[in-house]
XYZ file of N, CA and C in Angstrom:
600
model
N 33.512 -14.557 50.656
C 32.787 -15.830 50.685
C 33.197 -16.646 51.910
N 32.219 -17.231 52.571
C 32.484 -18.138 53.682
C 31.730 -19.442 53.445
N 32.451 -20.537 53.463
C 31.825 -21.852 53.387
C 31.883 -22.500 54.772
N 30.748 -23.066 55.175
C 30.641 -23.699 56.486
C 30.355 -25.181 56.281
N 31.270 -26.018 56.751
C 31.091 -27.464 56.687
C 30.536 -27.904 58.037
N 29.331 -28.426 58.044
C 28.699 -28.925 59.267
C 28.826 -30.442 59.305
N 29.334 -30.970 60.422
C 29.592 -32.401 60.524
C 29.011 -32.939 61.829
N 28.236 -33.995 61.742
C 27.767 -34.666 62.957
C 28.815 -35.692 63.392
N 28.881 -35.926 64.670
C 29.803 -36.916 65.221
C 29.471 -38.323 64.737
N 30.397 -39.248 64.974
C 30.167 -40.649 64.641
C 29.283 -41.345 65.663
N 29.027 -42.621 65.429
C 28.170 -43.393 66.331
C 28.731 -43.344 67.762
N 27.843 -43.101 68.720
C 28.247 -43.089 70.126
C 27.649 -44.292 70.845
N 28.123 -44.539 72.051
C 27.615 -45.669 72.828
C 26.121 -45.540 73.107
N 25.619 -44.310 73.228
C 24.192 -44.106 73.487
C 23.337 -44.626 72.335
N 23.883 -44.571 71.120
C 23.126 -45.016 69.943
C 22.780 -46.502 70.023
N 23.619 -47.280 70.692
C 23.361 -48.716 70.758
C 22.763 -49.143 72.106
N 22.760 -48.224 73.080
C 22.186 -48.533 74.391
C 20.702 -48.190 74.487
N 20.180 -47.506 73.469
C 18.769 -47.107 73.431
C 18.397 -46.210 74.613
N 19.266 -45.215 74.833
C 19.005 -44.227 75.887
C 18.934 -42.847 75.253
N 18.334 -41.906 75.988
C 18.354 -40.513 75.553
C 19.786 -39.998 75.693
N 20.253 -39.309 74.670
C 21.624 -38.796 74.743
C 21.610 -37.331 75.142
N 21.470 -36.415 74.172
C 21.462 -34.995 74.537
C 22.748 -34.612 75.240
N 22.640 -34.192 76.506
C 23.821 -33.785 77.275
C 24.543 -34.944 77.962
N 23.997 -36.158 77.870
C 24.730 -37.307 78.399
C 26.012 -37.454 77.579
N 27.138 -37.610 78.261
C 28.428 -37.503 77.574
C 29.032 -38.868 77.260
N 28.438 -39.564 76.297
C 28.920 -40.878 75.897
C 30.041 -40.747 74.865
N 31.029 -41.646 74.911
C 32.102 -41.610 73.902
C 31.667 -42.283 72.604
N 32.503 -42.177 71.595
C 32.287 -42.889 70.343
C 32.487 -44.387 70.544
N 31.768 -45.174 69.765
C 32.043 -46.607 69.690
C 33.232 -46.815 68.745
N 33.699 -48.044 68.655
C 34.757 -48.348 67.683
C 34.269 -48.052 66.267
N 33.005 -48.383 66.014
C 32.424 -48.070 64.708
C 32.417 -46.566 64.482
N 32.081 -45.802 65.523
C 32.064 -44.347 65.416
C 33.434 -43.782 65.098
N 34.468 -44.364 65.687
C 35.839 -43.923 65.398
C 36.186 -44.209 63.946
N 35.819 -45.385 63.466
C 36.066 -45.729 62.055
C 35.312 -44.781 61.127
N 34.056 -44.475 61.474
C 33.283 -43.520 60.674
C 33.977 -42.161 60.622
N 34.472 -41.711 61.773
C 35.145 -40.411 61.841
C 36.422 -40.415 61.000
N 37.137 -41.513 61.013
C 38.362 -41.602 60.205
C 38.044 -41.535 58.708
N 36.959 -42.204 58.305
C 36.556 -42.148 56.892
C 36.100 -40.746 56.508
N 35.335 -40.110 57.420
C 34.892 -38.731 57.157
C 36.095 -37.807 57.036
N 37.078 -37.961 57.927
C 38.259 -37.094 57.917
C 39.036 -37.239 56.616
N 39.128 -38.462 56.120
C 39.808 -38.679 54.838
C 39.059 -38.000 53.695
N 37.727 -38.092 53.739
C 36.884 -37.441 52.727
C 37.066 -35.921 52.760
N 37.002 -35.344 53.954
C 37.138 -33.887 54.086
C 38.520 -33.437 53.630
N 39.563 -34.129 54.059
C 40.927 -33.710 53.712
C 41.195 -33.814 52.211
N 40.486 -34.721 51.562
C 40.669 -34.900 50.110
C 39.963 -33.826 49.304
N 38.776 -33.367 49.780
C 37.940 -32.489 48.962
C 37.853 -31.038 49.454
N 38.217 -30.780 50.706
C 38.022 -29.446 51.272
C 39.254 -28.988 52.052
N 39.288 -27.697 52.380
C 40.425 -27.136 53.090
C 39.962 -26.214 54.221
N 39.351 -26.782 55.273
C 38.936 -25.911 56.383
C 40.141 -25.239 57.030
N 39.968 -23.971 57.359
C 41.058 -23.203 57.970
C 41.012 -23.239 59.489
N 39.861 -23.620 60.048
C 39.731 -23.785 61.487
C 38.613 -24.775 61.758
N 38.732 -25.532 62.853
C 37.697 -26.470 63.271
C 37.094 -25.982 64.581
N 35.770 -25.998 64.651
C 35.050 -25.640 65.867
C 34.289 -26.871 66.317
N 34.350 -27.181 67.617
C 33.720 -28.414 68.086
C 32.933 -28.209 69.358
N 31.839 -28.964 69.461
C 31.139 -29.136 70.726
C 32.104 -29.780 71.715
N 31.966 -29.457 73.018
C 32.856 -30.067 74.014
C 32.482 -31.497 74.405
N 31.318 -31.999 73.979
C 30.897 -33.339 74.363
C 31.800 -34.386 73.686
N 32.087 -35.459 74.406
C 33.105 -36.432 73.998
C 32.934 -36.935 72.576
N 31.708 -37.261 72.189
C 31.481 -37.866 70.880
C 31.824 -36.904 69.743
N 31.531 -35.618 69.940
C 31.858 -34.614 68.923
C 33.336 -34.250 68.975
N 33.857 -34.075 70.191
C 35.256 -33.654 70.328
C 36.206 -34.700 69.746
N 35.933 -35.985 70.014
C 36.792 -37.036 69.451
C 36.701 -37.050 67.932
N 35.505 -36.878 67.392
C 35.335 -36.798 65.934
C 36.149 -35.648 65.371
N 36.099 -34.491 66.062
C 36.844 -33.313 65.614
C 38.354 -33.536 65.719
N 38.785 -34.212 66.763
C 40.224 -34.480 66.929
C 40.749 -35.385 65.819
N 39.939 -36.348 65.417
C 40.326 -37.229 64.306
C 40.421 -36.419 63.014
N 39.475 -35.498 62.819
C 39.518 -34.627 61.633
C 40.736 -33.710 61.667
N 41.031 -33.176 62.829
C 42.189 -32.276 62.980
C 43.486 -32.967 62.563
N 43.623 -34.236 62.912
C 44.829 -34.984 62.546
C 45.012 -35.049 61.040
N 43.883 -35.065 60.310
C 43.947 -35.165 58.845
C 44.166 -33.819 58.167
N 43.469 -32.780 58.668
C 43.515 -31.495 57.959
C 44.559 -30.548 58.547
N 44.959 -30.786 59.803
C 46.080 -30.041 60.368
C 45.830 -28.609 60.795
N 44.578 -28.187 60.909
C 44.330 -26.800 61.331
C 43.941 -26.742 62.808
N 43.829 -25.534 63.324
C 43.519 -25.330 64.735
C 42.125 -25.846 65.078
N 41.984 -26.405 66.272
C 40.702 -26.895 66.768
C 40.322 -26.121 68.023
N 39.133 -25.512 67.993
C 38.617 -24.781 69.151
C 37.374 -25.463 69.678
N 37.289 -25.583 70.988
C 36.122 -26.170 71.646
C 35.170 -25.033 72.031
N 33.930 -25.103 71.534
C 32.951 -24.037 71.743
C 31.757 -24.595 72.514
N 31.551 -24.201 73.777
C 30.456 -24.757 74.583
C 29.075 -24.608 73.946
N 28.860 -23.508 73.212
C 27.546 -23.252 72.610
C 27.183 -24.244 71.509
N 28.149 -25.042 71.050
C 27.882 -26.020 69.989
C 27.400 -27.362 70.534
N 27.208 -27.446 71.857
C 26.739 -28.688 72.474
C 25.311 -28.995 72.049
N 24.936 -30.248 72.221
C 23.586 -30.687 71.866
C 22.564 -30.112 72.844
N 21.301 -30.240 72.486
C 20.166 -29.839 73.315
C 20.333 -30.363 74.742
N 20.100 -29.478 75.704
C 20.171 -29.878 77.110
C 18.847 -30.509 77.502
N 18.824 -31.829 77.525
C 17.588 -32.567 77.812
C 17.448 -32.928 79.289
N 18.204 -32.248 80.149
C 18.002 -32.317 81.591
C 17.949 -33.726 82.154
N 16.852 -34.033 82.868
C 16.720 -35.318 83.560
C 16.680 -36.511 82.611
N 16.428 -36.271 81.332
C 16.348 -37.382 80.373
C 17.727 -37.867 79.933
N 18.758 -37.061 80.144
C 20.090 -37.397 79.649
C 20.575 -38.733 80.210
N 20.855 -39.670 79.317
C 21.367 -40.967 79.704
C 20.309 -41.959 80.159
N 19.047 -41.554 80.170
C 17.977 -42.417 80.678
C 17.451 -43.347 79.592
N 17.182 -44.587 79.972
C 16.574 -45.553 79.067
C 15.285 -44.957 78.490
N 15.091 -45.125 77.192
C 13.958 -44.480 76.532
C 12.608 -44.985 77.049
N 12.502 -46.269 77.323
C 11.232 -46.817 77.824
C 10.955 -46.313 79.241
N 11.988 -46.255 80.067
C 11.838 -45.735 81.432
C 11.436 -44.262 81.386
N 12.084 -43.503 80.514
C 11.798 -42.072 80.398
C 10.357 -41.819 79.977
N 9.854 -42.645 79.062
C 8.484 -42.467 78.572
C 7.458 -42.638 79.691
N 7.785 -43.490 80.657
C 6.876 -43.717 81.782
C 7.065 -42.675 82.891
N 8.316 -42.332 83.155
C 8.617 -41.422 84.262
C 8.368 -39.963 83.905
N 8.663 -39.600 82.669
C 8.489 -38.214 82.215
C 7.716 -38.193 80.892
N 6.466 -38.603 80.898
C 5.701 -38.639 79.641
C 5.493 -37.229 79.082
N 5.452 -37.161 77.769
C 5.181 -35.877 77.129
C 3.758 -35.427 77.451
N 3.555 -34.123 77.685
C 2.189 -33.628 77.878
C 1.365 -33.874 76.617
N 0.060 -33.972 76.761
C -0.812 -34.157 75.601
C -0.607 -33.006 74.628
N -0.369 -33.345 73.382
C -0.097 -32.321 72.379
C 1.364 -31.905 72.317
N 2.200 -32.500 73.170
C 3.630 -32.171 73.171
C 3.979 -31.063 74.143
N 5.249 -30.942 74.440
C 5.705 -29.906 75.366
C 5.789 -28.561 74.641
N 5.166 -27.507 75.162
C 5.271 -26.186 74.532
C 6.741 -25.773 74.377
N 7.053 -25.081 73.296
C 8.464 -24.806 72.978
C 9.153 -23.915 74.012
N 8.372 -23.178 74.827
C 9.002 -22.289 75.807
C 9.161 -22.934 77.184
N 8.696 -24.178 77.326
C 8.771 -24.854 78.622
C 9.839 -25.945 78.564
N 10.852 -25.871 79.443
C 11.932 -26.863 79.412
C 11.558 -28.148 80.127
N 12.220 -29.218 79.737
C 12.162 -30.440 80.531
C 12.888 -30.134 81.847
N 12.551 -30.838 82.906
C 13.169 -30.608 84.218
C 14.702 -30.644 84.130
N 15.329 -29.592 84.652
C 16.792 -29.429 84.686
C 17.424 -29.228 83.315
N 16.596 -28.993 82.289
C 17.137 -28.806 80.949
C 16.796 -27.439 80.383
N 16.819 -27.338 79.054
C 16.462 -26.090 78.388
C 15.242 -26.336 77.511
N 14.507 -25.280 77.255
C 13.353 -25.406 76.365
C 13.833 -25.428 74.917
N 12.963 -25.856 74.018
C 13.302 -25.849 72.596
C 13.587 -24.427 72.123
N 12.866 -23.462 72.700
C 13.080 -22.061 72.331
C 14.439 -21.573 72.820
N 14.818 -21.955 74.030
C 16.140 -21.573 74.547
C 17.250 -22.199 73.711
N 17.025 -23.439 73.304
C 17.995 -24.121 72.443
C 18.145 -23.374 71.120
N 17.018 -23.013 70.511
C 17.052 -22.281 69.238
C 17.787 -20.959 69.394
N 17.530 -20.239 70.476
C 18.203 -18.962 70.698
C 19.712 -19.156 70.843
N 20.113 -20.246 71.510
C 21.550 -20.540 71.667
C 22.192 -20.816 70.310
N 21.490 -21.572 69.468
C 22.016 -21.869 68.133
C 22.095 -20.586 67.299
N 21.085 -19.743 67.384
C 21.099 -18.480 66.639
C 22.281 -17.610 67.053
N 22.503 -17.517 68.357
C 23.634 -16.717 68.839
C 24.951 -17.281 68.308
N 25.099 -18.615 68.382
C 26.313 -19.249 67.869
C 26.487 -18.976 66.386
N 25.395 -19.066 65.620
C 25.455 -18.818 64.176
C 25.991 -17.423 63.871
N 25.400 -16.410 64.500
C 25.807 -15.042 64.191
C 27.198 -14.711 64.718
N 27.589 -15.311 65.831
C 28.958 -15.126 66.315
C 29.956 -15.747 65.338
N 29.637 -16.925 64.837
C 30.542 -17.616 63.916
C 30.712 -16.843 62.611
N 29.594 -16.409 62.005
C 29.739 -15.715 60.715
C 30.374 -14.334 60.885
N 30.302 -13.777 62.100
C 30.988 -12.502 62.374
C 32.473 -12.732 62.632
N 32.779 -13.695 63.513
C 34.166 -13.912 63.939
C 35.038 -14.507 62.851
N 34.460 -15.249 61.906
C 35.265 -15.948 60.907
C 34.969 -15.487 59.481
N 34.423 -14.284 59.343
C 34.065 -13.772 58.020
C 35.292 -13.536 57.134
N 36.479 -13.447 57.736
C 37.690 -13.226 56.934
C 38.234 -14.530 56.349
N 37.683 -15.665 56.774
C 38.133 -16.966 56.273
C 37.257 -17.418 55.111
N 37.750 -18.387 54.377
C 36.983 -18.917 53.254
C 36.247 -20.198 53.604
N 36.794 -20.984 54.546
C 36.185 -22.273 54.838
C 36.444 -22.674 56.288
N 35.382 -23.016 57.001
C 35.505 -23.492 58.372
C 34.706 -24.783 58.511
N 35.032 -25.584 59.509
C 34.289 -26.814 59.773
C 33.784 -26.797 61.212
N 32.555 -27.247 61.402
C 31.920 -27.320 62.714
C 31.529 -28.768 62.970
N 31.979 -29.331 64.090
C 31.597 -30.693 64.463
C 30.645 -30.598 65.647
N 29.420 -31.055 65.450
C 28.411 -30.904 66.487
C 27.463 -32.106 66.487
N 26.177 -31.833 66.702
C 25.182 -32.869 66.950
C 23.962 -32.666 66.056
N 23.161 -33.724 65.925
C 22.019 -33.674 65.018
C 21.043 -32.551 65.294
N 20.659 -32.375 66.553
C 19.710 -31.320 66.906
C 20.270 -29.936 66.655
N 21.523 -29.739 67.051
C 22.170 -28.445 66.822
C 22.251 -28.141 65.332
N 22.698 -29.121 64.550
C 22.867 -28.914 63.112
C 21.534 -28.588 62.441
N 20.469 -29.274 62.822
C 19.156 -29.007 62.230
C 18.724 -27.567 62.497
N 18.879 -27.118 63.727
C 18.537 -25.726 64.048
C 19.452 -24.744 63.312
N 20.732 -25.080 63.195
C 21.698 -24.198 62.525
C 21.289 -23.969 61.070
N 20.882 -25.041 60.394
C 20.457 -24.907 58.995
C 19.165 -24.098 58.916
N 18.263 -24.303 59.858
C 17.036 -23.497 59.902
C 17.361 -22.014 60.060
N 18.295 -21.705 60.949
C 18.699 -20.302 61.145
C 19.322 -19.765 59.853
N 20.197 -20.549 59.247
C 20.861 -20.163 57.999
C 19.841 -19.795 56.923
N 18.741 -20.561 56.854
C 17.712 -20.352 55.829
C 16.613 -19.386 56.273
N 16.670 -18.925 57.519
C 15.649 -17.998 58.013
C 14.306 -18.653 58.246
N 14.315 -19.944 58.587
C 13.073 -20.680 58.818
C 12.674 -20.541 60.284
N 11.441 -20.156 60.532
C 10.940 -19.976 61.892
C 10.873 -21.306 62.634
N 11.086 -21.267 63.936
C 10.970 -22.463 64.768
C 9.548 -23.016 64.726
N 8.561 -22.167 64.471
C 7.165 -22.605 64.395
C 6.909 -23.549 63.215
N 7.757 -23.487 62.204
C 7.539 -24.308 61.013
C 7.987 -25.754 61.189
N 8.740 -26.003 62.248
C 9.160 -27.373 62.605
C 9.781 -28.120 61.426
N 10.740 -27.491 60.757
C 11.455 -28.120 59.650
C 12.683 -28.830 60.211
N 12.801 -30.121 59.935
C 13.892 -30.932 60.459
C 14.863 -31.287 59.337
N 16.144 -31.130 59.592
C 17.188 -31.557 58.665
C 17.967 -32.687 59.332
N 17.616 -33.935 59.055
C 18.289 -35.066 59.709
C 19.749 -35.179 59.269
N 20.571 -35.698 60.168
C 21.975 -35.950 59.855
C 22.355 -37.325 60.371
N 22.896 -38.175 59.496
C 23.365 -39.484 59.913
C 24.736 -39.399 60.564
N 25.254 -40.527 61.010
C 26.587 -40.560 61.624
C 27.626 -39.981 60.666
N 28.373 -39.019 61.126
C 29.393 -38.277 60.358
C 28.842 -37.701 59.059
N 27.531 -37.432 59.023
C 26.944 -36.758 57.867
C 27.535 -35.358 57.713
N 27.726 -34.939 56.466
C 28.377 -33.661 56.166
C 27.434 -32.773 55.357
N 27.280 -31.530 55.797
C 26.507 -30.512 55.074
C 27.458 -29.390 54.669
N 27.184 -28.750 53.547
C 28.007 -27.620 53.107
C 27.118 -26.409 52.842
N 27.362 -25.332 53.587
C 26.632 -24.084 53.429
C 27.603 -23.018 52.929
N 27.075 -22.036 52.209
C 27.931 -20.983 51.662
C 27.252 -19.629 51.771
N 28.005 -18.642 52.204
C 27.548 -17.250 52.192
C 28.440 -16.501 51.208
N 27.835 -16.005 50.123
C 28.610 -15.357 49.055
C 27.854 -14.150 48.532
N 28.487 -13.017 48.575
C 27.878 -11.767 48.114
C 26.528 -11.514 48.771
N 26.460 -11.837 50.064
C 25.227 -11.600 50.817
C 24.162 -12.666 50.633
N 24.401 -13.628 49.742
C 23.437 -14.699 49.502
C 23.828 -15.942 50.282
N 22.832 -16.673 50.747
C 23.070 -17.913 51.477
C 22.660 -19.085 50.596
N 23.591 -20.007 50.423
C 23.339 -21.152 49.542
C 23.651 -22.451 50.266
N 22.835 -23.473 49.995
C 23.132 -24.822 50.451
C 23.737 -25.579 49.274
N 24.968 -26.043 49.424
C 25.640 -26.754 48.344
C 25.329 -28.247 48.388
N 25.208 -28.821 49.589
C 24.711 -30.184 49.739
C 24.358 -30.438 51.198
N 23.559 -31.495 51.408
C 23.100 -31.856 52.754
C 23.376 -33.323 53.047
N 23.819 -33.597 54.258
C 23.928 -34.950 54.823
C 24.637 -35.948 53.898
N 25.781 -35.570 53.374
C 26.559 -36.527 52.564
C 27.192 -37.567 53.472
N 27.012 -38.828 53.112
C 27.625 -39.930 53.856
C 28.292 -40.937 52.921
N 28.576 -40.503 51.695
C 29.168 -41.443 50.750
C 30.545 -41.916 51.188
N 31.187 -41.201 52.108
C 32.479 -41.655 52.641
C 32.347 -42.948 53.430
N 31.128 -43.282 53.880
C 30.918 -44.513 54.670
C 30.668 -45.728 53.790
N 30.422 -45.501 52.507
C 30.136 -46.630 51.613
C 31.408 -47.288 51.112
């Protein structure tokens, strides 16, 4: 049996600046740090991850470091766990971006990337590769935790459930939202999604 705890980072500075984040590397706000501390206390009380895997972006890495202090296990930084590469939009004001790089009519096709970024299809393939590497490399463990980003986590759950990218199923995650997935006897189960009761 392998249980996978998926955790989104806490509030970042981009969340309050109204800019596109993606690969823009903004740190956590003070509120985000407090959220991460509450999440870490919740995880340490109810779960026992044997290893932590984190996106290298500041907001996720700091969240993971706060969790590591509570649970005491090894923390590995995995580049493939980074958020969607949104290229020229990273860090750009949303209103400015809408004028400078408007979406094509009907939306951007999934195989065409934004300038200097990756396409939605390339992003999905990266998440799929990360998923299968993780369940292969850590199959001998019982519980692992992954600290990443909303877009990555949504695709990860889609891959876990075998949902095609064409179906456009979104699994939203709030600040430090926690999901629990389980692989047991060849079956894949979702135990819960986007828990944030630690923030209340």
